[in-house]
Every structure is written in C-alpha cells, then in structure tokens.
Amino acid sequence: MRLQTVPIQLADDAVQAGRDVLLTEARALEQMANQLGMAFGQAVARLTQLKGRLIVVGIGKSGHVGRKMAATFASTGTPAHFVHASEASHGDLGMITQDDCCILLSNSGESRELSDVISYTRRFNIPMIAITRVPDSTLGSRADIVLALPDVPEACAIGMAPTTSTTASMALGDALAVAVMKRKGFDPEHFHMFHPGGKLGAQFLRVADLMYSGDALPLVGEDTPMSEVLMRMTGTGYGVAIIVAGARLTGIITDGDLRRNMDGLMTRCARDVATHNPKTIAPDALVSEAVAVMNGKKVNALCVVDDGGDVKGMIRLHDCLRAGVV
C-alpha cells in the first residue's frame, strides 16, 4: 500500500504545530528551573536521609509519570516503589511504612483518589512531598514539602490534555533523582550494580569478569619444544600459547608467529618463536578498554597481568563482542 502524498501546506502546518508544542514545553521547563528554590533543597535532603523507601503515588497521566520517577530513583540508588492511588485505598496502603517518604503527584492538587494516601501519611507522620501546580490545593496545603510546577498552559490545541504538566513533572523527578545521586556520591560502580544487563551493563564489565584463568590458560615454558607448544595451542582451542618464566609473562605465540617461523619450526623452542613483550591489560581494566587495545593492535587476544607482570588470565575479542561490548 502506497502512502498518500501530503500537501505541502498541511505538512508545514504539522511541523509548526510540533514546533509550538516543543517551544511551549521548553519555556515551561526554563521557568521551573528559574523558580527552583529552598523547597527543592529540602526535598533532596529528606530523600538523601531516607531510611526506608521512596513511595511515589499518582493516578492517570500523573501515575504514568510516577512509575517512571520511581524507576529512575530505584536505578540510581534510592529504593523506590510506585503505588497506584486507587489501589492504595484497597490494601496497598500497607506497602507504606513510617520509615518511608511519599511523593504525591497531581497537577491540580485536587485528585480525590489521593485523599486516602494523604490521610494515611498525616495519621502516621510519614513525610510527604507534593508535586503540583497549585501549592494551596488540598494536596499542597497538607504536604510537608511542596514542589510547584509552573503555572503555564498545556501545550495541546485545546489546552486540556496533559502535556506541559506531565513533561514538567517528569523533568522535576529527574532533577530530584540526579541531585540525590550527587549528594549520595553515586558513581559508575554503583550504577553497574543496578544495570548488569544489556549494553549499559556491558559498558561496566571488567576484564576479570570475562578473562580465562587457571587451568584454562595455554601456558608453556620458554624452553618448551614447539611440538608441545602446538599441542597446547590446539588443545585449548584458543589458537595462542602464553610463554612464562615461573608465573611471569615473557611472550606469546599466535598463528601469525607460526607462519613467520615455518622454516625449521619443529626444531625450535617457544622462546625462539614467541613475540616478546606483548601488549597486556590489567584485570581491573574495563572490557571496553581491552577491546580498544585489541582493535588498535589488530590482535584477537590479550594477556592479563598484574602489576608485577605475572599472568592472571587471557581475554579474547570474540568473548568481548559476545558480551555486548563494542
């Protein structure tokens, strides 16, 4: 089925409509950034000192924003959970403890579904942060801390569909999460703990996580006859042999070394054929660093050595790529 050609005027109108929405929301974010003040700092301090979990509560579009907000906090070091406002009234209030802190989202601050959660937090003295456009609303007036959304129109054509307000809410949640991360000293190592899978996790893998070690290593001594070296290379399936004196790395033999030394190969020993002082990598280096070295040197494997030059393992390009490191 062929797509119909859109008249130029209609296409221009659509582009302008999209541009208007983006500019409207961008202006709202700029206004919110300029008015951010003491309440934001108080919220960050409260969340940084949190003993329990952050409970984010909302309904409708605010509920969708709340789910994302809770997920962002949870992935950046602050245990967080989303509770649907309606479900809270039917048993999910039991998920909220006195060690927790609640963030309640409502653009108008008058969402009646939030009333039971508001009453529950006040009854048990559970800290409550409100995110709303109307600070003196029912929600805002009963909250411990109010984070005000900019009082600007929605970006839709009829001024009613949640657009600007939801963008502002989500951005404010991101700002809170990042500020808390900074206050807690949350670093890439912590981030990896919560993101072990996919490309994010692969970026933080260490060489020690993927390297071969122990009996799996194709180790041979410097005086080992090449007949034995070949058996070792083919027996492990790695296509290389690591030459050591004791535990110290002295060289490596690859397929390329074999080809360069074909004449009289079987009359030689490992030290005669090996490439000496090969490029190495440390066990605690990032796998991405190892990939960069292998690509730069056009090799398929690296010896892993400690500070003293002792062999600790071997890492192969194939295994790095299979783990998702590119």
PDB file of N, CA, C and O in Angstrom, residues 33-81:
ATOM      1  N   ALA A  33      12.972  25.874  36.169  1.00  0.00           N
ATOM      2  CA  ALA A  33      14.370  25.902  36.605  1.00  0.00           C
ATOM      3  C   ALA A  33      14.684  27.209  37.323  1.00  0.00           C
ATOM      4  O   ALA A  33      15.378  27.232  38.342  1.00  0.00           O
ATOM      5  N   ASN A  34      14.153  28.320  36.806  1.00  0.00           N
ATOM      6  CA  ASN A  34      14.424  29.625  37.407  1.00  0.00           C
ATOM      7  C   ASN A  34      13.762  29.796  38.770  1.00  0.00           C
ATOM      8  O   ASN A  34      14.271  30.526  39.623  1.00  0.00           O
ATOM      9  N   GLN A  35      12.614  29.114  38.982  1.00  0.00           N
ATOM     10  CA  GLN A  35      11.902  29.291  40.238  1.00  0.00           C
ATOM     11  C   GLN A  35      12.248  28.211  41.277  1.00  0.00           C
ATOM     12  O   GLN A  35      11.762  28.252  42.404  1.00  0.00           O
ATOM     13  N   LEU A  36      13.124  27.276  40.902  1.00  0.00           N
ATOM     14  CA  LEU A  36      13.512  26.223  41.837  1.00  0.00           C
ATOM     15  C   LEU A  36      14.210  26.846  43.042  1.00  0.00           C
ATOM     16  O   LEU A  36      15.123  27.649  42.890  1.00  0.00           O
ATOM     17  N   GLY A  37      13.776  26.475  44.234  1.00  0.00           N
ATOM     18  CA  GLY A  37      14.329  27.130  45.411  1.00  0.00           C
ATOM     19  C   GLY A  37      14.511  26.221  46.603  1.00  0.00           C
ATOM     20  O   GLY A  37      14.806  25.030  46.473  1.00  0.00           O
ATOM     21  N   MET A  38      14.288  26.783  47.789  1.00  0.00           N
ATOM     22  CA  MET A  38      14.564  26.109  49.043  1.00  0.00           C
ATOM     23  C   MET A  38      13.811  24.789  49.184  1.00  0.00           C
ATOM     24  O   MET A  38      14.344  23.822  49.719  1.00  0.00           O
ATOM     25  N   ALA A  39      12.579  24.746  48.704  1.00  0.00           N
ATOM     26  CA  ALA A  39      11.786  23.518  48.846  1.00  0.00           C
ATOM     27  C   ALA A  39      12.457  22.346  48.150  1.00  0.00           C
ATOM     28  O   ALA A  39      12.444  21.211  48.649  1.00  0.00           O
ATOM     29  N   PHE A  40      13.074  22.609  46.999  1.00  0.00           N
ATOM     30  CA  PHE A  40      13.768  21.544  46.282  1.00  0.00           C
ATOM     31  C   PHE A  40      14.937  21.023  47.115  1.00  0.00           C
ATOM     32  O   PHE A  40      15.146  19.819  47.233  1.00  0.00           O
ATOM     33  N   GLY A  41      15.702  21.934  47.711  1.00  0.00           N
ATOM     34  CA  GLY A  41      16.811  21.520  48.568  1.00  0.00           C
ATOM     35  C   GLY A  41      16.344  20.713  49.765  1.00  0.00           C
ATOM     36  O   GLY A  41      16.996  19.744  50.162  1.00  0.00           O
ATOM     37  N   GLN A  42      15.209  21.093  50.342  1.00  0.00           N
ATOM     38  CA  GLN A  42      14.654  20.342  51.473  1.00  0.00           C
ATOM     39  C   GLN A  42      14.243  18.935  51.048  1.00  0.00           C
ATOM     40  O   GLN A  42      14.449  17.965  51.788  1.00  0.00           O
ATOM     41  N   ALA A  43      13.656  18.837  49.849  1.00  0.00           N
ATOM     42  CA  ALA A  43      13.242  17.518  49.350  1.00  0.00           C
ATOM     43  C   ALA A  43      14.451  16.620  49.124  1.00  0.00           C
ATOM     44  O   ALA A  43      14.436  15.433  49.470  1.00  0.00           O
ATOM     45  N   VAL A  44      15.512  17.168  48.556  1.00  0.00           N
ATOM     46  CA  VAL A  44      16.724  16.385  48.316  1.00  0.00           C
ATOM     47  C   VAL A  44      17.315  15.908  49.639  1.00  0.00           C
ATOM     48  O   VAL A  44      17.728  14.745  49.780  1.00  0.00           O
ATOM     49  N   ALA A  45      17.357  16.795  50.638  1.00  0.00           N
ATOM     50  CA  ALA A  45      17.894  16.420  51.952  1.00  0.00           C
ATOM     51  C   ALA A  45      17.064  15.305  52.569  1.00  0.00           C
ATOM     52  O   ALA A  45      17.598  14.347  53.134  1.00  0.00           O
ATOM     53  N   ARG A  46      15.745  15.417  52.456  1.00  0.00           N
ATOM     54  CA  ARG A  46      14.849  14.394  53.022  1.00  0.00           C
ATOM     55  C   ARG A  46      15.071  13.041  52.347  1.00  0.00           C
ATOM     56  O   ARG A  46      15.156  12.006  53.011  1.00  0.00           O
ATOM     57  N   LEU A  47      15.208  13.049  51.025  1.00  0.00           N
ATOM     58  CA  LEU A  47      15.372  11.794  50.288  1.00  0.00           C
ATOM     59  C   LEU A  47      16.753  11.192  50.494  1.00  0.00           C
ATOM     60  O   LEU A  47      16.920   9.976  50.472  1.00  0.00           O
ATOM     61  N   THR A  48      17.751  12.038  50.697  1.00  0.00           N
ATOM     62  CA  THR A  48      19.102  11.541  50.936  1.00  0.00           C
ATOM     63  C   THR A  48      19.194  10.816  52.271  1.00  0.00           C
ATOM     64  O   THR A  48      19.927   9.829  52.413  1.00  0.00           O
ATOM     65  N   GLN A  49      18.434  11.280  53.270  1.00  0.00           N
ATOM     66  CA  GLN A  49      18.469  10.698  54.619  1.00  0.00           C
ATOM     67  C   GLN A  49      17.447   9.578  54.804  1.00  0.00           C
ATOM     68  O   GLN A  49      17.302   9.051  55.903  1.00  0.00           O
ATOM     69  N   LEU A  50      16.772   9.199  53.740  1.00  0.00           N
ATOM     70  CA  LEU A  50      15.685   8.228  53.821  1.00  0.00           C
ATOM     71  C   LEU A  50      16.161   6.878  54.350  1.00  0.00           C
ATOM     72  O   LEU A  50      17.136   6.313  53.861  1.00  0.00           O
ATOM     73  N   LYS A  51      15.466   6.361  55.355  1.00  0.00           N
ATOM     74  CA  LYS A  51      15.796   5.048  55.911  1.00  0.00           C
ATOM     75  C   LYS A  51      15.066   3.926  55.177  1.00  0.00           C
ATOM     76  O   LYS A  51      15.583   2.820  55.046  1.00  0.00           O
ATOM     77  N   GLY A  52      13.845   4.195  54.770  1.00  0.00           N
ATOM     78  CA  GLY A  52      13.060   3.183  54.074  1.00  0.00           C
ATOM     79  C   GLY A  52      13.091   3.380  52.568  1.00  0.00           C
ATOM     80  O   GLY A  52      14.152   3.547  51.972  1.00  0.00           O
ATOM     81  N   ARG A  53      11.903   3.388  51.972  1.00  0.00           N
ATOM     82  CA  ARG A  53      11.800   3.525  50.522  1.00  0.00           C
ATOM     83  C   ARG A  53      11.077   4.813  50.159  1.00  0.00           C
ATOM     84  O   ARG A  53      10.317   5.368  50.948  1.00  0.00           O
ATOM     85  N   LEU A  54      11.303   5.242  48.936  1.00  0.00           N
ATOM     86  CA  LEU A  54      10.521   6.327  48.378  1.00  0.00           C
ATOM     87  C   LEU A  54       9.271   5.717  47.744  1.00  0.00           C
ATOM     88  O   LEU A  54       9.371   4.825  46.905  1.00  0.00           O
ATOM     89  N   ILE A  55       8.098   6.193  48.165  1.00  0.00           N
ATOM     90  CA  ILE A  55       6.835   5.732  47.597  1.00  0.00           C
ATOM     91  C   ILE A  55       6.277   6.853  46.732  1.00  0.00           C
ATOM     92  O   ILE A  55       6.010   7.948  47.217  1.00  0.00           O
ATOM     93  N   VAL A  56       6.114   6.578  45.442  1.00  0.00           N
ATOM     94  CA  VAL A  56       5.577   7.570  44.510  1.00  0.00           C
ATOM     95  C   VAL A  56       4.131   7.192  44.205  1.00  0.00           C
ATOM     96  O   VAL A  56       3.832   6.044  43.863  1.00  0.00           O
ATOM     97  N   VAL A  57       3.224   8.163  44.340  1.00  0.00           N
ATOM     98  CA  VAL A  57       1.795   7.898  44.186  1.00  0.00           C
ATOM     99  C   VAL A  57       1.200   8.860  43.164  1.00  0.00           C
ATOM    100  O   VAL A  57       1.480  10.068  43.190  1.00  0.00           O
ATOM    101  N   GLY A  58       0.384   8.329  42.283  1.00  0.00           N
ATOM    102  CA  GLY A  58      -0.297   9.161  41.304  1.00  0.00           C
ATOM    103  C   GLY A  58      -1.409   8.379  40.640  1.00  0.00           C
ATOM    104  O   GLY A  58      -1.594   7.190  40.885  1.00  0.00           O
ATOM    105  N   ILE A  59      -2.161   9.077  39.778  1.00  0.00           N
ATOM    106  CA  ILE A  59      -3.237   8.427  39.029  1.00  0.00           C
ATOM    107  C   ILE A  59      -3.342   9.095  37.672  1.00  0.00           C
ATOM    108  O   ILE A  59      -2.948  10.258  37.508  1.00  0.00           O
ATOM    109  N   GLY A  60      -3.838   8.368  36.684  1.00  0.00           N
ATOM    110  CA  GLY A  60      -3.935   8.926  35.347  1.00  0.00           C
ATOM    111  C   GLY A  60      -2.562   9.178  34.761  1.00  0.00           C
ATOM    112  O   GLY A  60      -1.626   8.403  34.955  1.00  0.00           O
ATOM    113  N   LYS A  61      -2.423  10.297  34.045  1.00  0.00           N
ATOM    114  CA  LYS A  61      -1.126  10.626  33.442  1.00  0.00           C
ATOM    115  C   LYS A  61      -0.065  10.840  34.518  1.00  0.00           C
ATOM    116  O   LYS A  61       1.104  10.485  34.328  1.00  0.00           O
ATOM    117  N   SER A  62      -0.468  11.394  35.655  1.00  0.00           N
ATOM    118  CA  SER A  62       0.482  11.556  36.759  1.00  0.00           C
ATOM    119  C   SER A  62       0.964  10.200  37.264  1.00  0.00           C
ATOM    120  O   SER A  62       2.085  10.072  37.745  1.00  0.00           O
ATOM    121  N   GLY A  63       0.107   9.200  37.147  1.00  0.00           N
ATOM    122  CA  GLY A  63       0.514   7.847  37.533  1.00  0.00           C
ATOM    123  C   GLY A  63       1.593   7.308  36.615  1.00  0.00           C
ATOM    124  O   GLY A  63       2.553   6.684  37.076  1.00  0.00           O
ATOM    125  N   HIS A  64       1.447   7.568  35.319  1.00  0.00           N
ATOM    126  CA  HIS A  64       2.483   7.120  34.375  1.00  0.00           C
ATOM    127  C   HIS A  64       3.811   7.816  34.662  1.00  0.00           C
ATOM    128  O   HIS A  64       4.873   7.194  34.630  1.00  0.00           O
ATOM    129  N   VAL A  65       3.727   9.110  34.946  1.00  0.00           N
ATOM    130  CA  VAL A  65       4.943   9.844  35.300  1.00  0.00           C
ATOM    131  C   VAL A  65       5.533   9.273  36.590  1.00  0.00           C
ATOM    132  O   VAL A  65       6.742   9.120  36.722  1.00  0.00           O
ATOM    133  N   GLY A  66       4.668   8.961  37.543  1.00  0.00           N
ATOM    134  CA  GLY A  66       5.131   8.424  38.823  1.00  0.00           C
ATOM    135  C   GLY A  66       5.854   7.103  38.676  1.00  0.00           C
ATOM    136  O   GLY A  66       6.842   6.847  39.372  1.00  0.00           O
ATOM    137  N   ARG A  67       5.370   6.249  37.785  1.00  0.00           N
ATOM    138  CA  ARG A  67       6.055   4.966  37.558  1.00  0.00           C
ATOM    139  C   ARG A  67       7.475   5.192  37.047  1.00  0.00           C
ATOM    140  O   ARG A  67       8.426   4.548  37.488  1.00  0.00           O
ATOM    141  N   LYS A  68       7.594   6.116  36.108  1.00  0.00           N
ATOM    142  CA  LYS A  68       8.917   6.413  35.574  1.00  0.00           C
ATOM    143  C   LYS A  68       9.797   7.011  36.657  1.00  0.00           C
ATOM    144  O   LYS A  68      10.984   6.689  36.774  1.00  0.00           O
ATOM    145  N   MET A  69       9.246   7.889  37.469  1.00  0.00           N
ATOM    146  CA  MET A  69      10.008   8.533  38.531  1.00  0.00           C
ATOM    147  C   MET A  69      10.535   7.497  39.519  1.00  0.00           C
ATOM    148  O   MET A  69      11.709   7.514  39.907  1.00  0.00           O
ATOM    149  N   ALA A  70       9.679   6.575  39.940  1.00  0.00           N
ATOM    150  CA  ALA A  70      10.087   5.533  40.881  1.00  0.00           C
ATOM    151  C   ALA A  70      11.181   4.659  40.270  1.00  0.00           C
ATOM    152  O   ALA A  70      12.150   4.286  40.939  1.00  0.00           O
ATOM    153  N   ALA A  71      11.036   4.337  38.983  1.00  0.00           N
ATOM    154  CA  ALA A  71      12.037   3.507  38.314  1.00  0.00           C
ATOM    155  C   ALA A  71      13.383   4.218  38.246  1.00  0.00           C
ATOM    156  O   ALA A  71      14.438   3.597  38.429  1.00  0.00           O
ATOM    157  N   THR A  72      13.361   5.523  38.004  1.00  0.00           N
ATOM    158  CA  THR A  72      14.609   6.285  37.934  1.00  0.00           C
ATOM    159  C   THR A  72      15.302   6.323  39.285  1.00  0.00           C
ATOM    160  O   THR A  72      16.514   6.116  39.381  1.00  0.00           O
ATOM    161  N   PHE A  73      14.549   6.584  40.336  1.00  0.00           N
ATOM    162  CA  PHE A  73      15.140   6.589  41.676  1.00  0.00           C
ATOM    163  C   PHE A  73      15.704   5.214  42.031  1.00  0.00           C
ATOM    164  O   PHE A  73      16.825   5.106  42.548  1.00  0.00           O
ATOM    165  N   ALA A  74      14.947   4.163  41.759  1.00  0.00           N
ATOM    166  CA  ALA A  74      15.393   2.814  42.116  1.00  0.00           C
ATOM    167  C   ALA A  74      16.684   2.440  41.407  1.00  0.00           C
ATOM    168  O   ALA A  74      17.541   1.756  41.974  1.00  0.00           O
ATOM    169  N   SER A  75      16.836   2.900  40.165  1.00  0.00           N
ATOM    170  CA  SER A  75      18.026   2.535  39.388  1.00  0.00           C
ATOM    171  C   SER A  75      19.228   3.405  39.714  1.00  0.00           C
ATOM    172  O   SER A  75      20.322   3.154  39.217  1.00  0.00           O
ATOM    173  N   THR A  76      19.026   4.429  40.534  1.00  0.00           N
ATOM    174  CA  THR A  76      20.125   5.330  40.871  1.00  0.00           C
ATOM    175  C   THR A  76      20.408   5.365  42.367  1.00  0.00           C
ATOM    176  O   THR A  76      20.923   6.358  42.888  1.00  0.00           O
ATOM    177  N   GLY A  77      20.046   4.285  43.055  1.00  0.00           N
ATOM    178  CA  GLY A  77      20.495   4.138  44.433  1.00  0.00           C
ATOM    179  C   GLY A  77      19.506   4.473  45.519  1.00  0.00           C
ATOM    180  O   GLY A  77      19.832   4.380  46.705  1.00  0.00           O
ATOM    181  N   THR A  78      18.277   4.865  45.165  1.00  0.00           N
ATOM    182  CA  THR A  78      17.256   5.147  46.176  1.00  0.00           C
ATOM    183  C   THR A  78      16.129   4.138  46.021  1.00  0.00           C
ATOM    184  O   THR A  78      15.376   4.197  45.044  1.00  0.00           O
ATOM    185  N   PRO A  79      15.995   3.173  46.938  1.00  0.00           N
ATOM    186  CA  PRO A  79      14.914   2.199  46.827  1.00  0.00           C
ATOM    187  C   PRO A  79      13.570   2.910  46.677  1.00  0.00           C
ATOM    188  O   PRO A  79      13.234   3.789  47.484  1.00  0.00           O
ATOM    189  N   ALA A  80      12.826   2.572  45.643  1.00  0.00           N
ATOM    190  CA  ALA A  80      11.583   3.283  45.348  1.00  0.00           C
ATOM    191  C   ALA A  80      10.541   2.322  44.808  1.00  0.00           C
ATOM    192  O   ALA A  80      10.873   1.289  44.212  1.00  0.00           O
ATOM    193  N   HIS A  81       9.288   2.694  45.018  1.00  0.00           N
ATOM    194  CA  HIS A  81       8.178   1.840  44.589  1.00  0.00           C
ATOM    195  C   HIS A  81       7.008   2.734  44.204  1.00  0.00           C
ATOM    196  O   HIS A  81       6.732   3.738  44.872  1.00  0.00           O
TER     197      HIS A  81
END
